[in-house]
């Protein structure tokens, strides 16, 4: 969680509890990149698809800024999801080394529809979630060294 108003911190904990199925108490710290906002970092374990459930629960509050990363597992690609106010959710598959993956069909479509080199670059930025990264970068750096809470889904 990159940025959350103080009044919502407990509500975020409760939303995560509903998804994970276990008590959650995050270590919230002030977010220096946004006055009045708090941040928390969470590592979690759960079944494939839990990341999408976490995003669905958190996007109920349109003022939050957050990212959810689901690591690859046996037979499943990883996934990175990010939420930024006004931009909504960005979602892309992720390789074992953490790179976002762009499919052959996405590239073929982009090459066929981009009318110029600039349009191709813009389309590639959209496929890679550049607008979300641009927005979140200051929030990521402001949280370097923050404590991490571990969550484990009840199965």
PDB file of N, CA, C and O in Angstrom, residues 84-137:
ATOM      1  N   UNK A  84      -3.962   3.353  -9.351  1.00  0.00           N
ATOM      2  CA  UNK A  84      -3.682   4.771  -9.175  1.00  0.00           C
ATOM      3  C   UNK A  84      -4.999   5.523  -9.345  1.00  0.00           C
ATOM      4  O   UNK A  84      -5.750   5.242 -10.291  1.00  0.00           O
ATOM      5  N   UNK A  85      -5.318   6.452  -8.442  1.00  0.00           N
ATOM      6  CA  UNK A  85      -6.556   7.217  -8.586  1.00  0.00           C
ATOM      7  C   UNK A  85      -6.655   7.875  -9.966  1.00  0.00           C
ATOM      8  O   UNK A  85      -5.678   8.425 -10.474  1.00  0.00           O
ATOM      9  N   UNK A  86      -7.808   7.781 -10.561  1.00  0.00           N
ATOM     10  CA  UNK A  86      -8.035   8.388 -11.868  1.00  0.00           C
ATOM     11  C   UNK A  86      -7.565   7.543 -13.040  1.00  0.00           C
ATOM     12  O   UNK A  86      -7.922   7.822 -14.181  1.00  0.00           O
ATOM     13  N   UNK A  87      -6.755   6.534 -12.780  1.00  0.00           N
ATOM     14  CA  UNK A  87      -6.269   5.667 -13.850  1.00  0.00           C
ATOM     15  C   UNK A  87      -6.810   4.245 -13.714  1.00  0.00           C
ATOM     16  O   UNK A  87      -6.769   3.480 -14.664  1.00  0.00           O
ATOM     17  N   UNK A  88      -7.265   3.884 -12.539  1.00  0.00           N
ATOM     18  CA  UNK A  88      -7.795   2.549 -12.335  1.00  0.00           C
ATOM     19  C   UNK A  88      -6.701   1.508 -12.172  1.00  0.00           C
ATOM     20  O   UNK A  88      -5.604   1.813 -11.728  1.00  0.00           O
ATOM     21  N   UNK A  89      -7.022   0.274 -12.555  1.00  0.00           N
ATOM     22  CA  UNK A  89      -6.124  -0.865 -12.354  1.00  0.00           C
ATOM     23  C   UNK A  89      -5.326  -1.152 -13.621  1.00  0.00           C
ATOM     24  O   UNK A  89      -5.873  -1.177 -14.718  1.00  0.00           O
ATOM     25  N   UNK A  90      -4.031  -1.357 -13.450  1.00  0.00           N
ATOM     26  CA  UNK A  90      -3.172  -1.897 -14.504  1.00  0.00           C
ATOM     27  C   UNK A  90      -2.842  -3.320 -14.102  1.00  0.00           C
ATOM     28  O   UNK A  90      -2.513  -3.584 -12.945  1.00  0.00           O
ATOM     29  N   UNK A  91      -2.927  -4.232 -15.058  1.00  0.00           N
ATOM     30  CA  UNK A  91      -2.698  -5.647 -14.760  1.00  0.00           C
ATOM     31  C   UNK A  91      -1.913  -6.270 -15.904  1.00  0.00           C
ATOM     32  O   UNK A  91      -2.276  -6.112 -17.068  1.00  0.00           O
ATOM     33  N   UNK A  92      -0.813  -6.972 -15.553  1.00  0.00           N
ATOM     34  CA  UNK A  92      -0.003  -7.610 -16.586  1.00  0.00           C
ATOM     35  C   UNK A  92       0.656  -8.877 -16.042  1.00  0.00           C
ATOM     36  O   UNK A  92       0.990  -8.943 -14.854  1.00  0.00           O
ATOM     37  N   UNK A  93       0.835  -9.882 -16.910  1.00  0.00           N
ATOM     38  CA  UNK A  93       1.549 -11.090 -16.481  1.00  0.00           C
ATOM     39  C   UNK A  93       3.013 -10.772 -16.213  1.00  0.00           C
ATOM     40  O   UNK A  93       3.581  -9.836 -16.799  1.00  0.00           O
ATOM     41  N   UNK A  94       3.623 -11.548 -15.342  1.00  0.00           N
ATOM     42  CA  UNK A  94       5.000 -11.304 -14.913  1.00  0.00           C
ATOM     43  C   UNK A  94       5.800 -12.604 -15.012  1.00  0.00           C
ATOM     44  O   UNK A  94       5.312 -13.669 -14.648  1.00  0.00           O
ATOM     45  N   UNK A  95       7.026 -12.487 -15.484  1.00  0.00           N
ATOM     46  CA  UNK A  95       7.894 -13.659 -15.603  1.00  0.00           C
ATOM     47  C   UNK A  95       8.527 -13.996 -14.257  1.00  0.00           C
ATOM     48  O   UNK A  95       8.412 -13.243 -13.298  1.00  0.00           O
ATOM     49  N   UNK A  96       9.229 -15.113 -14.227  1.00  0.00           N
ATOM     50  CA  UNK A  96       9.865 -15.570 -12.989  1.00  0.00           C
ATOM     51  C   UNK A  96      10.885 -14.570 -12.453  1.00  0.00           C
ATOM     52  O   UNK A  96      11.106 -14.481 -11.253  1.00  0.00           O
ATOM     53  N   UNK A  97      11.516 -13.784 -13.332  1.00  0.00           N
ATOM     54  CA  UNK A  97      12.506 -12.817 -12.864  1.00  0.00           C
ATOM     55  C   UNK A  97      11.908 -11.441 -12.575  1.00  0.00           C
ATOM     56  O   UNK A  97      12.620 -10.507 -12.243  1.00  0.00           O
ATOM     57  N   UNK A  98      10.574 -11.317 -12.690  1.00  0.00           N
ATOM     58  CA  UNK A  98       9.911 -10.064 -12.338  1.00  0.00           C
ATOM     59  C   UNK A  98       9.626  -9.130 -13.496  1.00  0.00           C
ATOM     60  O   UNK A  98       9.043  -8.071 -13.299  1.00  0.00           O
ATOM     61  N   UNK A  99      10.011  -9.511 -14.712  1.00  0.00           N
ATOM     62  CA  UNK A  99       9.716  -8.675 -15.879  1.00  0.00           C
ATOM     63  C   UNK A  99       8.251  -8.811 -16.268  1.00  0.00           C
ATOM     64  O   UNK A  99       7.682  -9.902 -16.202  1.00  0.00           O
ATOM     65  N   UNK A 100       7.632  -7.702 -16.705  1.00  0.00           N
ATOM     66  CA  UNK A 100       6.291  -7.795 -17.274  1.00  0.00           C
ATOM     67  C   UNK A 100       6.398  -8.480 -18.625  1.00  0.00           C
ATOM     68  O   UNK A 100       7.381  -8.307 -19.345  1.00  0.00           O
ATOM     69  N   UNK A 101       5.378  -9.256 -18.971  1.00  0.00           N
ATOM     70  CA  UNK A 101       5.396  -9.967 -20.246  1.00  0.00           C
ATOM     71  C   UNK A 101       4.358  -9.366 -21.187  1.00  0.00           C
ATOM     72  O   UNK A 101       3.218  -9.129 -20.798  1.00  0.00           O
ATOM     73  N   UNK A 102       4.785  -9.124 -22.412  1.00  0.00           N
ATOM     74  CA  UNK A 102       3.914  -8.648 -23.475  1.00  0.00           C
ATOM     75  C   UNK A 102       3.816  -9.794 -24.477  1.00  0.00           C
ATOM     76  O   UNK A 102       4.831 -10.344 -24.891  1.00  0.00           O
ATOM     77  N   UNK A 103       2.590 -10.155 -24.868  1.00  0.00           N
ATOM     78  CA  UNK A 103       2.410 -11.319 -25.728  1.00  0.00           C
ATOM     79  C   UNK A 103       2.667 -10.994 -27.196  1.00  0.00           C
ATOM     80  O   UNK A 103       2.626  -9.836 -27.620  1.00  0.00           O
ATOM     81  N   UNK A 104       2.887 -12.046 -27.952  1.00  0.00           N
ATOM     82  CA  UNK A 104       3.080 -11.926 -29.401  1.00  0.00           C
ATOM     83  C   UNK A 104       1.879 -11.230 -30.037  1.00  0.00           C
ATOM     84  O   UNK A 104       2.041 -10.343 -30.887  1.00  0.00           O
ATOM     85  N   UNK A 105       0.677 -11.617 -29.633  1.00  0.00           N
ATOM     86  CA  UNK A 105      -0.525 -11.023 -30.226  1.00  0.00           C
ATOM     87  C   UNK A 105      -0.665  -9.541 -29.868  1.00  0.00           C
ATOM     88  O   UNK A 105      -1.107  -8.744 -30.696  1.00  0.00           O
ATOM     89  N   UNK A 106      -0.282  -9.165 -28.670  1.00  0.00           N
ATOM     90  CA  UNK A 106      -0.317  -7.750 -28.304  1.00  0.00           C
ATOM     91  C   UNK A 106       0.644  -6.954 -29.183  1.00  0.00           C
ATOM     92  O   UNK A 106       0.308  -5.868 -29.664  1.00  0.00           O
ATOM     93  N   UNK A 107       1.842  -7.490 -29.398  1.00  0.00           N
ATOM     94  CA  UNK A 107       2.825  -6.794 -30.235  1.00  0.00           C
ATOM     95  C   UNK A 107       2.380  -6.743 -31.692  1.00  0.00           C
ATOM     96  O   UNK A 107       2.541  -5.718 -32.365  1.00  0.00           O
ATOM     97  N   UNK A 108       1.816  -7.838 -32.206  1.00  0.00           N
ATOM     98  CA  UNK A 108       1.319  -7.850 -33.596  1.00  0.00           C
ATOM     99  C   UNK A 108       0.209  -6.809 -33.775  1.00  0.00           C
ATOM    100  O   UNK A 108       0.173  -6.085 -34.766  1.00  0.00           O
ATOM    101  N   UNK A 109      -0.715  -6.749 -32.814  1.00  0.00           N
ATOM    102  CA  UNK A 109      -1.795  -5.771 -32.895  1.00  0.00           C
ATOM    103  C   UNK A 109      -1.241  -4.345 -32.855  1.00  0.00           C
ATOM    104  O   UNK A 109      -1.654  -3.489 -33.642  1.00  0.00           O
ATOM    105  N   UNK A 110      -0.309  -4.101 -31.952  1.00  0.00           N
ATOM    106  CA  UNK A 110       0.289  -2.774 -31.850  1.00  0.00           C
ATOM    107  C   UNK A 110       1.002  -2.395 -33.138  1.00  0.00           C
ATOM    108  O   UNK A 110       0.840  -1.281 -33.652  1.00  0.00           O
ATOM    109  N   UNK A 111       1.785  -3.317 -33.701  1.00  0.00           N
ATOM    110  CA  UNK A 111       2.505  -3.046 -34.951  1.00  0.00           C
ATOM    111  C   UNK A 111       1.534  -2.771 -36.101  1.00  0.00           C
ATOM    112  O   UNK A 111       1.798  -1.920 -36.959  1.00  0.00           O
ATOM    113  N   UNK A 112       0.403  -3.468 -36.116  1.00  0.00           N
ATOM    114  CA  UNK A 112      -0.569  -3.303 -37.198  1.00  0.00           C
ATOM    115  C   UNK A 112      -1.380  -2.023 -37.074  1.00  0.00           C
ATOM    116  O   UNK A 112      -1.853  -1.486 -38.085  1.00  0.00           O
ATOM    117  N   UNK A 113      -1.554  -1.516 -35.867  1.00  0.00           N
ATOM    118  CA  UNK A 113      -2.431  -0.357 -35.672  1.00  0.00           C
ATOM    119  C   UNK A 113      -1.697   0.952 -35.413  1.00  0.00           C
ATOM    120  O   UNK A 113      -2.290   2.027 -35.578  1.00  0.00           O
ATOM    121  N   UNK A 114      -0.435   0.888 -35.014  1.00  0.00           N
ATOM    122  CA  UNK A 114       0.318   2.130 -34.744  1.00  0.00           C
ATOM    123  C   UNK A 114       0.658   2.795 -36.073  1.00  0.00           C
ATOM    124  O   UNK A 114       1.266   2.189 -36.942  1.00  0.00           O
ATOM    125  N   UNK A 115       0.254   4.025 -36.204  1.00  0.00           N
ATOM    126  CA  UNK A 115       0.477   4.728 -37.463  1.00  0.00           C
ATOM    127  C   UNK A 115       1.840   5.383 -37.585  1.00  0.00           C
ATOM    128  O   UNK A 115       2.199   5.895 -38.643  1.00  0.00           O
ATOM    129  N   UNK A 116       2.610   5.385 -36.512  1.00  0.00           N
ATOM    130  CA  UNK A 116       3.923   6.040 -36.530  1.00  0.00           C
ATOM    131  C   UNK A 116       4.798   5.420 -35.451  1.00  0.00           C
ATOM    132  O   UNK A 116       4.316   4.683 -34.591  1.00  0.00           O
ATOM    133  N   UNK A 117       6.063   5.760 -35.499  1.00  0.00           N
ATOM    134  CA  UNK A 117       6.978   5.301 -34.459  1.00  0.00           C
ATOM    135  C   UNK A 117       6.571   5.832 -33.090  1.00  0.00           C
ATOM    136  O   UNK A 117       6.653   5.123 -32.093  1.00  0.00           O
ATOM    137  N   UNK A 118       6.108   7.065 -33.060  1.00  0.00           N
ATOM    138  CA  UNK A 118       5.659   7.667 -31.796  1.00  0.00           C
ATOM    139  C   UNK A 118       4.427   6.932 -31.263  1.00  0.00           C
ATOM    140  O   UNK A 118       4.328   6.666 -30.059  1.00  0.00           O
ATOM    141  N   UNK A 119       3.490   6.581 -32.137  1.00  0.00           N
ATOM    142  CA  UNK A 119       2.307   5.839 -31.717  1.00  0.00           C
ATOM    143  C   UNK A 119       2.695   4.449 -31.202  1.00  0.00           C
ATOM    144  O   UNK A 119       2.115   3.957 -30.244  1.00  0.00           O
ATOM    145  N   UNK A 120       3.695   3.835 -31.832  1.00  0.00           N
ATOM    146  CA  UNK A 120       4.167   2.519 -31.372  1.00  0.00           C
ATOM    147  C   UNK A 120       4.769   2.636 -29.975  1.00  0.00           C
ATOM    148  O   UNK A 120       4.464   1.833 -29.094  1.00  0.00           O
ATOM    149  N   UNK A 121       5.610   3.647 -29.764  1.00  0.00           N
ATOM    150  CA  UNK A 121       6.209   3.862 -28.440  1.00  0.00           C
ATOM    151  C   UNK A 121       5.132   4.123 -27.388  1.00  0.00           C
ATOM    152  O   UNK A 121       5.194   3.603 -26.276  1.00  0.00           O
ATOM    153  N   UNK A 122       4.135   4.918 -27.749  1.00  0.00           N
ATOM    154  CA  UNK A 122       3.036   5.210 -26.821  1.00  0.00           C
ATOM    155  C   UNK A 122       2.268   3.921 -26.497  1.00  0.00           C
ATOM    156  O   UNK A 122       1.934   3.665 -25.334  1.00  0.00           O
ATOM    157  N   UNK A 123       1.998   3.107 -27.505  1.00  0.00           N
ATOM    158  CA  UNK A 123       1.292   1.842 -27.296  1.00  0.00           C
ATOM    159  C   UNK A 123       2.090   0.878 -26.438  1.00  0.00           C
ATOM    160  O   UNK A 123       1.533   0.173 -25.591  1.00  0.00           O
ATOM    161  N   UNK A 124       3.403   0.845 -26.641  1.00  0.00           N
ATOM    162  CA  UNK A 124       4.258  -0.020 -25.837  1.00  0.00           C
ATOM    163  C   UNK A 124       4.269   0.450 -24.382  1.00  0.00           C
ATOM    164  O   UNK A 124       4.191  -0.367 -23.461  1.00  0.00           O
ATOM    165  N   UNK A 125       4.332   1.766 -24.172  1.00  0.00           N
ATOM    166  CA  UNK A 125       4.240   2.302 -22.811  1.00  0.00           C
ATOM    167  C   UNK A 125       2.932   1.886 -22.143  1.00  0.00           C
ATOM    168  O   UNK A 125       2.909   1.540 -20.954  1.00  0.00           O
ATOM    169  N   UNK A 126       1.830   1.888 -22.896  1.00  0.00           N
ATOM    170  CA  UNK A 126       0.536   1.475 -22.343  1.00  0.00           C
ATOM    171  C   UNK A 126       0.563  -0.003 -21.957  1.00  0.00           C
ATOM    172  O   UNK A 126       0.062  -0.384 -20.898  1.00  0.00           O
ATOM    173  N   UNK A 127       1.163  -0.853 -22.803  1.00  0.00           N
ATOM    174  CA  UNK A 127       1.250  -2.287 -22.507  1.00  0.00           C
ATOM    175  C   UNK A 127       2.097  -2.561 -21.260  1.00  0.00           C
ATOM    176  O   UNK A 127       1.871  -3.545 -20.557  1.00  0.00           O
ATOM    177  N   UNK A 128       3.064  -1.716 -21.003  1.00  0.00           N
ATOM    178  CA  UNK A 128       3.970  -1.898 -19.860  1.00  0.00           C
ATOM    179  C   UNK A 128       3.527  -1.139 -18.604  1.00  0.00           C
ATOM    180  O   UNK A 128       4.178  -1.216 -17.571  1.00  0.00           O
ATOM    181  N   UNK A 129       2.432  -0.398 -18.699  1.00  0.00           N
ATOM    182  CA  UNK A 129       1.927   0.324 -17.530  1.00  0.00           C
ATOM    183  C   UNK A 129       2.784   1.510 -17.132  1.00  0.00           C
ATOM    184  O   UNK A 129       2.873   1.841 -15.944  1.00  0.00           O
ATOM    185  N   UNK A 130       3.383   2.179 -18.106  1.00  0.00           N
ATOM    186  CA  UNK A 130       4.287   3.290 -17.807  1.00  0.00           C
ATOM    187  C   UNK A 130       3.613   4.409 -17.013  1.00  0.00           C
ATOM    188  O   UNK A 130       4.228   4.991 -16.118  1.00  0.00           O
ATOM    189  N   UNK A 131       2.354   4.695 -17.302  1.00  0.00           N
ATOM    190  CA  UNK A 131       1.665   5.775 -16.577  1.00  0.00           C
ATOM    191  C   UNK A 131       1.539   5.439 -15.094  1.00  0.00           C
ATOM    192  O   UNK A 131       1.687   6.314 -14.236  1.00  0.00           O
ATOM    193  N   UNK A 132       1.296   4.173 -14.766  1.00  0.00           N
ATOM    194  CA  UNK A 132       1.201   3.747 -13.368  1.00  0.00           C
ATOM    195  C   UNK A 132       2.580   3.818 -12.704  1.00  0.00           C
ATOM    196  O   UNK A 132       2.696   4.288 -11.583  1.00  0.00           O
ATOM    197  N   UNK A 133       3.599   3.349 -13.402  1.00  0.00           N
ATOM    198  CA  UNK A 133       4.955   3.424 -12.854  1.00  0.00           C
ATOM    199  C   UNK A 133       5.379   4.868 -12.615  1.00  0.00           C
ATOM    200  O   UNK A 133       5.979   5.174 -11.592  1.00  0.00           O
ATOM    201  N   UNK A 134       5.076   5.743 -13.567  1.00  0.00           N
ATOM    202  CA  UNK A 134       5.436   7.162 -13.410  1.00  0.00           C
ATOM    203  C   UNK A 134       4.793   7.747 -12.164  1.00  0.00           C
ATOM    204  O   UNK A 134       5.426   8.487 -11.413  1.00  0.00           O
ATOM    205  N   UNK A 135       3.533   7.438 -11.936  1.00  0.00           N
ATOM    206  CA  UNK A 135       2.826   7.959 -10.770  1.00  0.00           C
ATOM    207  C   UNK A 135       3.365   7.374  -9.466  1.00  0.00           C
ATOM    208  O   UNK A 135       3.542   8.082  -8.484  1.00  0.00           O
ATOM    209  N   UNK A 136       3.614   6.061  -9.448  1.00  0.00           N
ATOM    210  CA  UNK A 136       3.962   5.372  -8.204  1.00  0.00           C
ATOM    211  C   UNK A 136       5.434   5.481  -7.805  1.00  0.00           C
ATOM    212  O   UNK A 136       5.774   5.202  -6.655  1.00  0.00           O
ATOM    213  N   UNK A 137       6.292   5.874  -8.712  1.00  0.00           N
ATOM    214  CA  UNK A 137       7.737   5.847  -8.422  1.00  0.00           C
ATOM    215  C   UNK A 137       8.119   6.655  -7.187  1.00  0.00           C
ATOM    216  O   UNK A 137       8.885   6.195  -6.344  1.00  0.00           O
TER     217      UNK A 137
END
